[in-house]
PDB file of C-alpha atoms in Angstrom:
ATOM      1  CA  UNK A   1      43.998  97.714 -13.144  1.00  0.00           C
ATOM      2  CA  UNK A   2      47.870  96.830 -12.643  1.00  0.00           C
ATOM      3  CA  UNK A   3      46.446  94.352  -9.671  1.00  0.00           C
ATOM      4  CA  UNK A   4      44.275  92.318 -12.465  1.00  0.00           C
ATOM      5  CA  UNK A   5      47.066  92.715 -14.980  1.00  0.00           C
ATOM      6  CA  UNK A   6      49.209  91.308 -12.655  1.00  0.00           C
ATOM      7  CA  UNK A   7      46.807  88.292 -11.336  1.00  0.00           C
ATOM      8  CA  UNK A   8      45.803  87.891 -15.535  1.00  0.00           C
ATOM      9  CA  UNK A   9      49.874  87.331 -16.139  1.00  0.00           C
ATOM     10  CA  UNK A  10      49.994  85.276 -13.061  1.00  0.00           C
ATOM     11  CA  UNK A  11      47.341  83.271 -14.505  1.00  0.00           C
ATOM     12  CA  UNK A  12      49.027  82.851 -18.366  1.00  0.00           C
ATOM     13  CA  UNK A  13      52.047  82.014 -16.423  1.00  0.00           C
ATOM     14  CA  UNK A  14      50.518  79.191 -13.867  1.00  0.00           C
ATOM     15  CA  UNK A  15      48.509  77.722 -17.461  1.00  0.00           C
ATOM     16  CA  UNK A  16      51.733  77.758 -19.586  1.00  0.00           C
ATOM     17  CA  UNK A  17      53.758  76.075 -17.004  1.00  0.00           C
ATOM     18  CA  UNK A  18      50.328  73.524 -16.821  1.00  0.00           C
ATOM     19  CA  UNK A  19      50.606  73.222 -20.555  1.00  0.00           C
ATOM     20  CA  UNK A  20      54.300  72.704 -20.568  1.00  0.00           C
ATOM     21  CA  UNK A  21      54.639  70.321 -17.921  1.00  0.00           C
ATOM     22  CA  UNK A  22      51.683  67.918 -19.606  1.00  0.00           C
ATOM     23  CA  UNK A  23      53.733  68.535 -22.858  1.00  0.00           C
ATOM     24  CA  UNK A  24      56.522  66.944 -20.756  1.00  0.00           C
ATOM     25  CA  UNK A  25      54.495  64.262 -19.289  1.00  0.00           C
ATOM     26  CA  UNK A  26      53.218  63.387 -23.186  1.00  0.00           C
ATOM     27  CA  UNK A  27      56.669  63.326 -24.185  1.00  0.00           C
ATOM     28  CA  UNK A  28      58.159  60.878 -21.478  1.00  0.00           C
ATOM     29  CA  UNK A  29      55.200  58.674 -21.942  1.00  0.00           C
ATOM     30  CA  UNK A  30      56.177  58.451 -25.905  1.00  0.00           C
ATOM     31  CA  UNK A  31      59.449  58.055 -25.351  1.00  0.00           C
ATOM     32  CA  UNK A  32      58.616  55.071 -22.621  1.00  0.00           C
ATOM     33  CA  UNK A  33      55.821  53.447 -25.115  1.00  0.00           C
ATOM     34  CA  UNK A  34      59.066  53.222 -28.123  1.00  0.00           C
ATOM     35  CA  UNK A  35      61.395  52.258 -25.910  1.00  0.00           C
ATOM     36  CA  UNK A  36      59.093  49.043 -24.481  1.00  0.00           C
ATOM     37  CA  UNK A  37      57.886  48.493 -28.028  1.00  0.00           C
ATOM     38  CA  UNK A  38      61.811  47.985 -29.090  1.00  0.00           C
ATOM     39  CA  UNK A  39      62.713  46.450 -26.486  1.00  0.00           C
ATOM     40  CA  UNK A  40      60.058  43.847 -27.211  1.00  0.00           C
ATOM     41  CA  UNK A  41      60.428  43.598 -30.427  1.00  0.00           C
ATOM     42  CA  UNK A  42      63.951  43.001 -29.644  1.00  0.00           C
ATOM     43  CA  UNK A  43      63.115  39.836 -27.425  1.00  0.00           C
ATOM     44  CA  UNK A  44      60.736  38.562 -29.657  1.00  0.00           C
ATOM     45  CA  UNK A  45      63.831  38.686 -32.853  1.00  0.00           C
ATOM     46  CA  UNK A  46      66.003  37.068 -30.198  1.00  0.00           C
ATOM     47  CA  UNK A  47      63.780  34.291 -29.172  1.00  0.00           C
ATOM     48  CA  UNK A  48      62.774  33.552 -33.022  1.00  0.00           C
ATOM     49  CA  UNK A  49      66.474  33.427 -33.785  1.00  0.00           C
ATOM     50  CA  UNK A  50      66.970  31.280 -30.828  1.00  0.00           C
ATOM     51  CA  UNK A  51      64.448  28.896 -31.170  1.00  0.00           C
ATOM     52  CA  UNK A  52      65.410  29.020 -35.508  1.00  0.00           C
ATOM     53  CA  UNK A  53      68.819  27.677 -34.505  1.00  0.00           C
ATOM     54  CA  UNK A  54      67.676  25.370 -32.115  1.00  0.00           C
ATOM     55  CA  UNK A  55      65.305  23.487 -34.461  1.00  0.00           C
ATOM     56  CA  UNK A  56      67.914  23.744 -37.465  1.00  0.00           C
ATOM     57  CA  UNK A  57      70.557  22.226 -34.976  1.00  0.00           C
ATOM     58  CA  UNK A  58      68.407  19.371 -34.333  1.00  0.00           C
ATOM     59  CA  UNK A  59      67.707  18.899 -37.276  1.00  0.00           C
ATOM     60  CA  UNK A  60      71.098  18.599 -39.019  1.00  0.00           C
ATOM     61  CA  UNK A  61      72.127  16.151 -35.721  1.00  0.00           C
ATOM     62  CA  UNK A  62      69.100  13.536 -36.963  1.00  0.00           C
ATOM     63  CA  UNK A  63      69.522  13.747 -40.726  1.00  0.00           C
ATOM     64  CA  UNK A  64      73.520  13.226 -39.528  1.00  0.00           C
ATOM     65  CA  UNK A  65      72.680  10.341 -37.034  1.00  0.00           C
ATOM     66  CA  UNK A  66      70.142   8.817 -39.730  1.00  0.00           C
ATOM     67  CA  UNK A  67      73.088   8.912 -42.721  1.00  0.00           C
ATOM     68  CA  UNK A  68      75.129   7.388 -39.983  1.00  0.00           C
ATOM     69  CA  UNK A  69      72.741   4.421 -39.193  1.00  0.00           C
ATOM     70  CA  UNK A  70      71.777   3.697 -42.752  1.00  0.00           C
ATOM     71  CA  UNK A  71      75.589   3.789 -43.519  1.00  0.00           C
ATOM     72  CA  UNK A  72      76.475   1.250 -41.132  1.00  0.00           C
ATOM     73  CA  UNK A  73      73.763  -1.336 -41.995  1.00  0.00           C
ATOM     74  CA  UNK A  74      74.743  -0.500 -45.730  1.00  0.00           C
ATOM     75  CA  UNK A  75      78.120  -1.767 -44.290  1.00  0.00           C
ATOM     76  CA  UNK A  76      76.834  -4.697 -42.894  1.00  0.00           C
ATOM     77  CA  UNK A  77      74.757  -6.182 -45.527  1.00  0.00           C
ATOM     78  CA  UNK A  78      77.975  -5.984 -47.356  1.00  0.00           C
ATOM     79  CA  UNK A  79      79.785  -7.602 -45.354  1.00  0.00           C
ATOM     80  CA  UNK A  80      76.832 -10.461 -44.432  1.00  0.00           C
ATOM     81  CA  UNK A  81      76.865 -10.861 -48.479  1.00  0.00           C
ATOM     82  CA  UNK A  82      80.429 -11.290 -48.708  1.00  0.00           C
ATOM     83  CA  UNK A  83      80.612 -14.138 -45.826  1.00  0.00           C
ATOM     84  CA  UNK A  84      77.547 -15.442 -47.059  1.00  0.00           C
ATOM     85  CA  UNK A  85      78.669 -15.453 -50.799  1.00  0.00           C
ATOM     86  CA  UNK A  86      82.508 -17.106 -49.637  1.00  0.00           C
ATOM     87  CA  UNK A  87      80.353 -19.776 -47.544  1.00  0.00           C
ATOM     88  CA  UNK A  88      77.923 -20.839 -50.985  1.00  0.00           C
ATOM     89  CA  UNK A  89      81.562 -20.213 -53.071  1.00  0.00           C
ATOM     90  CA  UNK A  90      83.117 -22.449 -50.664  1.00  0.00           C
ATOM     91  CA  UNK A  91      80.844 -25.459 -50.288  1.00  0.00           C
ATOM     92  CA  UNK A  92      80.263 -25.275 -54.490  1.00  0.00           C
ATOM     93  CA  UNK A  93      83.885 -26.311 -54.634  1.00  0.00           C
ATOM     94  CA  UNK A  94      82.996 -28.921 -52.182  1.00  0.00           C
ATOM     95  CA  UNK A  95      80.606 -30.605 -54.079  1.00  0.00           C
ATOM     96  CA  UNK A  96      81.912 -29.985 -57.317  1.00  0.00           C
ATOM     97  CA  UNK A  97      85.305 -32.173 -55.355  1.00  0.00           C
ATOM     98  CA  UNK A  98      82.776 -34.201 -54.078  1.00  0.00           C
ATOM     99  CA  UNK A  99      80.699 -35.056 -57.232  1.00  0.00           C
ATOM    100  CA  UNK A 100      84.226 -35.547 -59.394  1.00  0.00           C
ATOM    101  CA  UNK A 101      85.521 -37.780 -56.563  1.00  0.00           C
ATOM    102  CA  UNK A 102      82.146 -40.027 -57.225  1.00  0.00           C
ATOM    103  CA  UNK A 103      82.300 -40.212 -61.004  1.00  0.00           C
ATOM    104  CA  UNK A 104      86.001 -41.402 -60.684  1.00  0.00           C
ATOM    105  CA  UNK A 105      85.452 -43.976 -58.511  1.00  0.00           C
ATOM    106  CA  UNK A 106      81.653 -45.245 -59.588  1.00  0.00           C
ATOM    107  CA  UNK A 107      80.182 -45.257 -63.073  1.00  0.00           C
ATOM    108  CA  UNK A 108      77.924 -42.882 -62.199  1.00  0.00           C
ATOM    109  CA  UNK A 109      75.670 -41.311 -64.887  1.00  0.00           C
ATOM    110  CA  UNK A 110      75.152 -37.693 -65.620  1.00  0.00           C
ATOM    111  CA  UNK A 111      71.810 -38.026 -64.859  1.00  0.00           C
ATOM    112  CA  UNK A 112      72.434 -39.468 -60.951  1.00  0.00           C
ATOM    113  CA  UNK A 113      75.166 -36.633 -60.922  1.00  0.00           C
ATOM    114  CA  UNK A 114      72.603 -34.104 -61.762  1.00  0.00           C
ATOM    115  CA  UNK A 115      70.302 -35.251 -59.086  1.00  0.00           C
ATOM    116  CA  UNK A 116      72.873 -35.572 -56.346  1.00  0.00           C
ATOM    117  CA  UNK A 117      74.032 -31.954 -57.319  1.00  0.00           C
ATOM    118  CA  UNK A 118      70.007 -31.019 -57.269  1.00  0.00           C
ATOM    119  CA  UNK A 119      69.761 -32.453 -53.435  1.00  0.00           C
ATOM    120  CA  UNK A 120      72.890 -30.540 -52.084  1.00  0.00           C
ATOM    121  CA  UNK A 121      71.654 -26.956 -53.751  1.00  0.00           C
ATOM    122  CA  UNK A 122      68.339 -27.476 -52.021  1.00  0.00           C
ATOM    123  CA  UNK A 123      70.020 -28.229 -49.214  1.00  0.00           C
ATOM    124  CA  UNK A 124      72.368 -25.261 -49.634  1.00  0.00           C
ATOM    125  CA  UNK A 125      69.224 -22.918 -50.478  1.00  0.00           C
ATOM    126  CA  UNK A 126      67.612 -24.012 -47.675  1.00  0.00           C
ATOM    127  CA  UNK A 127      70.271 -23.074 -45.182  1.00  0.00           C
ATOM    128  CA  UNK A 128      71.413 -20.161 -46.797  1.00  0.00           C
ATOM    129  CA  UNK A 129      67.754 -18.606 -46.502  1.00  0.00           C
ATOM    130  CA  UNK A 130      67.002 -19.997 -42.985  1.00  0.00           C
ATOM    131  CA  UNK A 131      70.396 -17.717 -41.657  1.00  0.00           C
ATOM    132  CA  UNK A 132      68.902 -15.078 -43.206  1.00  0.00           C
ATOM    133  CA  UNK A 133      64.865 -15.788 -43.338  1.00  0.00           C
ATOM    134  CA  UNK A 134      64.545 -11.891 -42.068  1.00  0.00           C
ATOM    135  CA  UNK A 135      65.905 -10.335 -44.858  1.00  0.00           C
ATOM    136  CA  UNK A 136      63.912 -11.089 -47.783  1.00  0.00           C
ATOM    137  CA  UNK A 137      66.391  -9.066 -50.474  1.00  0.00           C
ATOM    138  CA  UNK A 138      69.152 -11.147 -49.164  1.00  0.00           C
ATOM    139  CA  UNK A 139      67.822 -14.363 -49.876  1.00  0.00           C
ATOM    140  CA  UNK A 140      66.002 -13.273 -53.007  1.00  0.00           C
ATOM    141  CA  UNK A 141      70.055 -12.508 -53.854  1.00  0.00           C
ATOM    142  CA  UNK A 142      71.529 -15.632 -52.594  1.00  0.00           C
ATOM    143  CA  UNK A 143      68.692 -18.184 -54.318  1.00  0.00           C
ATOM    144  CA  UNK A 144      69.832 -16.220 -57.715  1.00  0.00           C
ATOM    145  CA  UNK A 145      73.860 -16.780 -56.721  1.00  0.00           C
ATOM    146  CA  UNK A 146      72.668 -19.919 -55.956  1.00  0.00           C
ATOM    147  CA  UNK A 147      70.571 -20.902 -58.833  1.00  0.00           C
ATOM    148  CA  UNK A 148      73.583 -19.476 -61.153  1.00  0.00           C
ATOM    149  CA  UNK A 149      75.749 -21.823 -59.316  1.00  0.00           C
ATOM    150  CA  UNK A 150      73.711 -25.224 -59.815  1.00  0.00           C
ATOM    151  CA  UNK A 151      73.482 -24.072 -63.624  1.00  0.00           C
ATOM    152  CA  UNK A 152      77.017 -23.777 -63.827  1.00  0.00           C
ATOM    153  CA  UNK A 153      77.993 -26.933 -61.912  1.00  0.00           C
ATOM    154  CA  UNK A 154      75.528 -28.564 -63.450  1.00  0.00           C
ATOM    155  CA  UNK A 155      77.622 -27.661 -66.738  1.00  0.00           C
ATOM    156  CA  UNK A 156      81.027 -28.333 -65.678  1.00  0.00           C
ATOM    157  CA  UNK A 157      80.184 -31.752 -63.970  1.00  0.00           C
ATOM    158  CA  UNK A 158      78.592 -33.095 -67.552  1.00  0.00           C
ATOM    159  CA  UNK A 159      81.559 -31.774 -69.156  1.00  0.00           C
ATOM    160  CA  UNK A 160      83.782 -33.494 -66.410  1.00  0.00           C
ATOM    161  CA  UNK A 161      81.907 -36.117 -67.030  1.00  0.00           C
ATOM    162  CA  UNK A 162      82.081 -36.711 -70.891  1.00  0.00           C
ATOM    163  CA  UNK A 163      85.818 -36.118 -70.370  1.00  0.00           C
ATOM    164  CA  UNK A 164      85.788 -38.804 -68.253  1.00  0.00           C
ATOM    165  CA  UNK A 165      84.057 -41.443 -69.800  1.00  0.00           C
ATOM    166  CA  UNK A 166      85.710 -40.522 -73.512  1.00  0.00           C
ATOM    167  CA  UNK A 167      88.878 -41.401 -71.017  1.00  0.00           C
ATOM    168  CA  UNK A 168      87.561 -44.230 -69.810  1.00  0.00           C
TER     169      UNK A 168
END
């Protein structure tokens, strides 16, 4: 009896230690299971944040390079209307020298004045929006500076011009 008590306890003990040691095992593989799941979880966050920053980064350099380019070709369309606008400014006072240089010495009429004046704008337009034949905006500007012009030399040479003759 004591002999199969003994064997019985021996037998408890052998399944408990069994039961413990798979209790163990379940355990460990738990822990092992969280512990890769954070740690991937972790690597995934990292490589989001990574790849978030990376795109954002590049991002802000082209919009910056972009505000850069269209800056500078602001900057030189300014500057290409200024020369061009000093250039048509310059060769109006030209003409106008020109023209008043003619009525003085000839009797020229206000109608022949007119018509010389006529010949150099279309010459003028027609330069002016050969040197810049790519940009249409720019010569859509310059044939209304230049229209402008021709109406107001237009008006200053006939009123040169009745001065004139009233002198004469």
């Amino acid at each position: 009896m004591i002999i199969i008590m003994i064997i019985i306890m021996i037998i408890m003990i052998i399944i408990m230690i069994i039961i413990i040691i798979i209790i163990i095992i379940i355990i460990i593989i738990i822990i092992i299971i969280i512990i890769i799941i954070i740690i991937i979880i972790i690597i995934v966050v990292v490589v989001v944040v990574v790849v978030v920053v990376v795109v954002v980064v590049v991002v802000v350099v082209i919009i910056i390079i972009i505000i850069i380019i269209i800056i500078i070709i602001i900057i030189i369309i300014i500057i290409i209307s200024i020369i061009i606008i000093i250039i048509i400014i310059i060769i109006i006072i030209i003409i106008i020298i020109i023209i008043i240089i003619i009525i003085i010495t000839t009797n020229t009429t206000t109608i022949t004045t007119i018509i010389i004046i006529s010949i150099l704008m279309v010459v003028i337009i027609i330069l002016t929006s050969a040197s810049v034949v790519n940009n249409i905006m720019m010569t859509t500007i310059i044939i209304i500076i230049i229209s402008i012009s021709i109406i107001i030399i237009i008006i200053i040479i006939i009123t040169i011009t009745i001065i004139i003759n009233i002198f004469k």
